[in-house]
Amino acid sequence: MTSVKAVGDDVSVAEFAEDVRHYLTQTPRQLPSRYLYDALGSALFDAICELPWYRITGAEIRLLARHAPSLWSAMSPLDRIIELGVGDGRKLAALLSARPRGLPPVQVDLVDISAAALETASRTLARLGGTRVVCHEARYEAGLEDASGEAARGRALVLFLGSNIGNFDPPSRDALLRHIRACLRPGDALLLGADLVKPERDLLLAYDDPLGVTGAFNLNLLVRINRELGADFDPACFAHRAIWNVRDARVEMHLVSKRRQMVRIPAAGIKLELQASETIWTESSYKYQPADIVRMIERAGFEATAQWEDGRARFVLTLCGVRAAAVQSASK
Ligand code: AVJ
């Protein structure tokens, strides 16, 4: 059984137009990466997950399958799984199919800004049967509040997988982790999937693949702006570029203007003059050291109860328990 709730109007055209106006007129020009996931963008992202050079998804599914028994026993009795950014739903399906028999059903809450992703994921999960699925078409914060706010929800596990956290710069990342913590109670947990720093060559192949799928994923953002905001971007006049920013430990995706050009975006009320080789920064994917991950979750009020690493792909899953609130000092 699946129900879909749109939370707020986070994905409205008006907000998209306002974000496009705001971010494209900044220096450097940029666009929020969450807008990459329209129907085609979500399908292209699913294709990226199949690429031999993009190893996050495969590594994470292997880790989930291998450690599912420990996870289920650590979380037992679990009533609720809330996943932030579900993609095609395969990771959750891997976890649910490894659930020990004889346990009462869990409710699953899917939070995603992409209606297309929610549809694919709920279809994947429906095939498993026995799970009540609720979809929240929303950004992480609003969707999580909606999912965790319900009364008598029992013990909850939040899944934040695929290194989705890597799209946030350190201040927003810390704020998001603290927000997740604030929505949870002692006994609940967060399972965080994060990609580790690895050789530059591997990172660039993962984000600039020889088949051009990641390039299409990136360029599709311009096609979306054309369709939804009436713009006249010519995607052929832009090139996909991925760079490893070693100082900030992040892979950046950019769209590089191949020549000097003018672009009109009527619904955003702007006209841009782009110089040759000027770029639009569309995504950051931060990479971590295992110790960074422990530090950042502890700062947010979690404690690492287990950490499982895939040494080949250099990817790590961290099970983050919710610490009971500090005992108030009796004196004073
Ligand atoms: C889904 C955001 C985790 O940053 O690795 C894949 C998106 N971008 N290839 C990532 C993405 C380019 C992906 N996340």
XYZ file of C-alpha atoms and ligand atoms in Angstrom:
346
model
C 0.000 0.000 0.000
C 1.366 3.383 -0.962
C 0.201 6.875 -0.264
C 1.786 10.061 -1.531
C 1.825 13.373 0.267
C 3.287 16.521 -1.193
C 4.736 18.484 1.714
C 4.723 22.236 1.238
C 5.343 23.646 -2.210
C 9.070 23.037 -2.192
C 9.193 21.872 -5.761
C 6.938 24.554 -7.210
C 7.879 26.345 -10.391
C 7.840 29.691 -8.556
C 10.498 28.526 -6.126
C 12.539 27.001 -8.936
C 12.379 30.315 -10.816
C 13.455 32.242 -7.728
C 16.356 29.859 -7.027
C 17.494 30.001 -10.655
C 17.425 33.799 -10.572
C 19.256 33.945 -7.258
C 21.947 31.328 -7.868
C 22.654 32.042 -11.538
C 23.338 35.674 -10.778
C 25.811 34.891 -7.956
C 29.573 34.907 -8.410
C 30.489 32.202 -9.244
C 27.302 31.257 -11.084
C 25.695 28.176 -9.590
C 22.509 26.100 -9.358
C 21.313 23.932 -6.439
C 21.990 20.282 -7.214
C 18.554 19.167 -6.019
C 17.116 20.462 -9.302
C 19.033 17.782 -11.222
C 16.288 15.291 -10.350
C 13.361 15.808 -12.707
C 11.986 12.635 -14.340
C 14.812 12.395 -16.889
C 17.438 13.431 -14.330
C 16.286 10.702 -11.945
C 16.411 8.133 -14.749
C 19.910 9.293 -15.703
C 20.997 9.071 -12.081
C 19.701 5.479 -11.934
C 21.797 4.818 -15.061
C 24.863 6.371 -13.369
C 24.432 3.855 -10.553
C 24.894 1.067 -13.118
C 28.165 2.481 -14.459
C 31.290 0.484 -13.589
C 33.075 3.740 -12.687
C 30.424 4.927 -10.223
C 30.989 2.473 -7.415
C 28.963 3.989 -4.591
C 25.694 2.150 -5.225
C 27.182 -1.317 -5.717
C 29.431 -0.972 -2.677
C 26.570 0.214 -0.516
C 24.245 -2.589 -1.577
C 27.010 -5.121 -0.808
C 27.537 -3.584 2.638
C 23.813 -3.518 3.367
C 23.399 -7.145 2.353
C 26.421 -8.265 4.391
C 25.570 -6.345 7.552
C 21.768 -6.523 7.463
C 21.641 -9.203 10.191
C 23.666 -7.040 12.644
C 21.639 -4.013 11.674
C 18.294 -5.713 12.245
C 19.393 -7.103 15.581
C 20.851 -3.758 16.713
C 17.571 -2.003 15.862
C 15.128 -4.656 17.060
C 12.217 -4.080 17.589
C 12.048 -1.628 14.678
C 8.735 -0.008 13.743
C 9.667 2.493 11.126
C 12.240 3.187 8.429
C 12.471 6.705 7.015
C 14.673 7.088 3.969
C 15.948 10.490 2.816
C 16.540 10.544 -0.947
C 15.423 7.114 -2.059
C 16.509 6.966 -5.687
C 15.194 3.750 -7.220
C 14.515 2.081 -3.852
C 16.940 -0.812 -4.394
C 18.950 -0.181 -1.234
C 15.904 -0.175 0.962
C 14.671 -3.286 -0.836
C 18.010 -4.996 -0.064
C 17.621 -4.148 3.602
C 13.967 -5.172 3.812
C 14.510 -8.481 2.077
C 17.172 -9.368 4.664
C 14.710 -8.798 7.521
C 14.588 -11.770 9.906
C 11.346 -13.709 9.533
C 8.597 -13.493 12.087
C 8.985 -9.782 12.873
C 5.957 -7.493 12.727
C 5.830 -5.302 9.578
C 7.716 -1.997 9.497
C 6.285 1.166 8.049
C 8.438 2.783 5.417
C 8.493 6.542 4.784
C 10.145 7.673 1.580
C 11.298 11.294 1.407
C 12.367 12.605 -1.998
C 11.960 15.788 -4.033
C 11.532 13.748 -7.186
C 8.039 12.418 -7.884
C 9.605 10.123 -10.486
C 12.003 8.613 -7.932
C 9.166 8.077 -5.447
C 7.148 6.302 -8.081
C 10.005 3.971 -9.067
C 10.933 3.270 -5.453
C 7.390 2.514 -4.337
C 6.980 0.136 -7.264
C 10.211 -1.653 -6.265
C 9.045 -1.915 -2.650
C 5.528 -3.014 -3.566
C 7.054 -6.114 -5.148
C 8.399 -7.130 -1.721
C 4.934 -6.966 -0.178
C 4.127 -6.686 3.512
C 5.287 -3.089 3.937
C 3.193 0.020 4.294
C 4.867 2.709 2.189
C 4.213 6.425 2.635
C 5.796 8.857 0.182
C 6.705 12.420 1.114
C 7.446 14.541 -1.938
C 9.564 17.115 -0.153
C 13.025 18.264 0.758
C 14.763 16.297 3.492
C 13.901 18.569 6.427
C 10.195 18.973 5.692
C 9.756 15.334 4.706
C 11.522 14.101 7.812
C 9.474 16.334 10.079
C 6.339 15.062 8.439
C 7.403 11.428 8.748
C 8.762 11.569 12.285
C 6.083 13.797 13.740
C 3.303 11.233 13.776
C 2.237 10.053 17.220
C 3.110 6.568 18.475
C 5.559 5.935 15.717
C 7.704 3.511 17.743
C 11.404 3.023 17.078
C 12.669 4.637 13.911
C 15.719 4.156 11.710
C 16.573 6.997 9.316
C 18.472 5.990 6.196
C 20.614 8.677 4.598
C 22.516 6.677 2.045
C 24.405 6.926 -1.221
C 26.591 9.752 0.077
C 23.644 12.094 -0.414
C 25.139 13.975 2.525
C 28.071 14.822 0.249
C 25.976 17.407 -1.592
C 25.968 19.688 1.478
C 28.744 22.087 2.363
C 30.029 21.677 5.936
C 27.752 24.273 7.627
C 24.565 23.006 5.930
C 25.673 19.420 6.513
C 26.065 20.054 10.248
C 22.697 21.813 10.368
C 21.012 18.945 8.538
C 22.533 16.313 10.844
C 21.419 18.307 13.869
C 17.935 18.569 12.366
C 17.811 14.803 11.850
C 18.941 14.308 15.443
C 16.244 16.705 16.685
C 13.557 14.648 14.924
C 14.696 11.436 16.654
C 14.498 10.030 20.186
C 16.824 7.850 22.265
C 16.736 4.333 20.813
C 16.284 5.613 17.259
C 19.223 5.623 14.846
C 20.587 7.046 11.627
C 22.354 4.893 9.050
C 24.648 7.184 7.103
C 26.335 6.165 3.830
C 29.351 8.281 2.904
C 31.945 8.080 0.168
C 35.601 8.298 1.177
C 38.481 10.250 -0.313
C 40.238 8.146 -2.956
C 42.682 8.685 -5.815
C 41.766 11.588 -8.113
C 41.760 9.342 -11.181
C 38.984 7.175 -9.669
C 36.955 10.211 -8.623
C 37.135 11.816 -12.059
C 36.086 8.594 -13.807
C 33.123 8.336 -11.442
C 31.965 11.904 -12.179
C 33.031 12.190 -15.824
C 32.367 8.742 -17.190
C 33.497 7.620 -20.652
C 29.887 6.923 -21.733
C 28.846 10.507 -21.085
C 25.939 9.569 -18.809
C 27.052 11.951 -16.053
C 27.481 14.673 -18.678
C 23.897 14.100 -19.839
C 22.714 14.160 -16.202
C 24.411 17.522 -15.690
C 23.315 19.089 -19.023
C 19.738 17.961 -18.435
C 19.478 20.711 -15.818
C 19.571 23.249 -18.671
C 16.905 21.288 -20.535
C 14.737 21.391 -17.404
C 15.176 25.160 -17.110
C 14.178 25.508 -20.762
C 11.044 23.423 -20.250
C 9.885 24.771 -16.899
C 11.035 28.386 -17.133
C 10.850 28.993 -20.890
C 14.619 29.535 -21.210
C 16.630 29.214 -24.411
C 19.763 27.366 -23.270
C 21.408 25.444 -26.106
C 22.851 22.393 -24.322
C 25.235 21.859 -27.250
C 26.929 25.134 -26.277
C 27.925 23.770 -22.847
C 30.356 21.085 -21.750
C 30.246 18.901 -18.645
C 33.275 19.237 -16.383
C 34.143 17.399 -13.169
C 37.012 18.587 -11.000
C 38.517 17.307 -7.762
C 38.866 20.220 -5.362
C 41.469 18.756 -3.051
C 41.486 21.662 -0.617
C 37.772 21.308 0.155
C 37.740 17.518 -0.427
C 34.914 17.650 -2.941
C 34.226 16.699 -6.544
C 32.541 19.626 -8.309
C 30.397 19.374 -11.408
C 30.271 22.396 -13.657
C 28.677 23.344 -16.970
C 31.211 25.230 -19.053
C 30.063 27.746 -21.639
C 31.818 26.822 -24.889
C 31.595 30.370 -26.219
C 30.366 33.818 -25.376
C 26.572 33.589 -25.409
C 23.332 35.188 -24.254
C 20.623 33.173 -22.516
C 17.104 34.335 -21.691
C 15.176 32.805 -18.775
C 11.791 34.565 -18.948
C 10.100 32.968 -15.921
C 13.112 33.925 -13.760
C 13.112 37.424 -15.236
C 16.803 37.298 -16.187
C 19.033 37.509 -19.230
C 22.573 36.198 -18.831
C 25.689 37.027 -20.721
C 28.080 34.115 -20.387
C 31.709 34.475 -21.404
C 33.615 31.719 -23.197
C 34.719 29.122 -20.573
C 32.626 30.732 -17.842
C 31.111 28.000 -15.673
C 27.900 27.227 -13.818
C 28.629 25.155 -10.711
C 25.868 22.554 -10.395
C 26.961 20.102 -7.703
C 29.469 19.336 -4.963
C 30.103 15.788 -3.762
C 32.187 15.948 -0.609
C 34.419 12.961 0.190
C 35.445 12.007 3.722
C 37.924 10.197 5.926
C 36.258 7.672 8.271
C 37.302 9.778 11.275
C 35.649 12.906 9.747
C 32.364 11.033 9.699
C 32.580 10.039 13.352
C 33.448 13.604 14.314
C 30.574 15.165 12.382
C 27.920 12.799 13.694
C 29.160 13.226 17.266
C 28.944 16.999 16.905
C 25.306 16.536 15.897
C 24.497 14.497 19.004
C 24.862 10.955 17.682
C 27.353 8.251 18.616
C 28.858 5.798 16.136
C 27.651 2.348 17.164
C 29.073 0.543 14.139
C 31.059 1.433 11.035
C 31.322 -0.863 8.023
C 33.705 -0.087 5.199
C 33.998 -1.366 1.650
C 37.749 -1.251 1.170
C 37.635 -1.672 -2.610
C 35.280 1.203 -3.407
C 36.286 3.175 -0.293
C 32.760 3.696 0.962
C 31.524 3.551 4.541
C 28.239 2.956 6.341
C 27.997 4.363 9.862
C 25.251 3.377 12.256
C 24.646 6.413 14.453
C 22.793 5.893 17.684
C 20.842 8.658 19.363
C 22.507 9.449 22.663
C 20.206 9.958 25.578
C 20.139 13.632 26.577
C 22.901 14.497 29.062
C 21.800 14.052 32.656
C 21.107 17.445 34.214
C 23.463 18.327 36.980
C 21.590 18.214 40.312
C 23.370 21.184 41.859
C 22.499 24.554 40.292
C 23.185 11.046 -5.401
C 24.120 13.103 -4.764
C 25.084 11.104 -3.969
O 27.008 13.171 -5.577
O 27.631 11.149 -6.017
C 26.288 11.184 -9.305
C 24.888 12.409 -7.512
N 26.323 13.317 -9.315
N 27.086 11.584 -10.297
C 26.779 12.017 -5.954
C 25.815 12.295 -8.681
C 27.110 12.872 -10.325
C 25.349 11.637 -6.320
N 24.446 11.733 -5.145
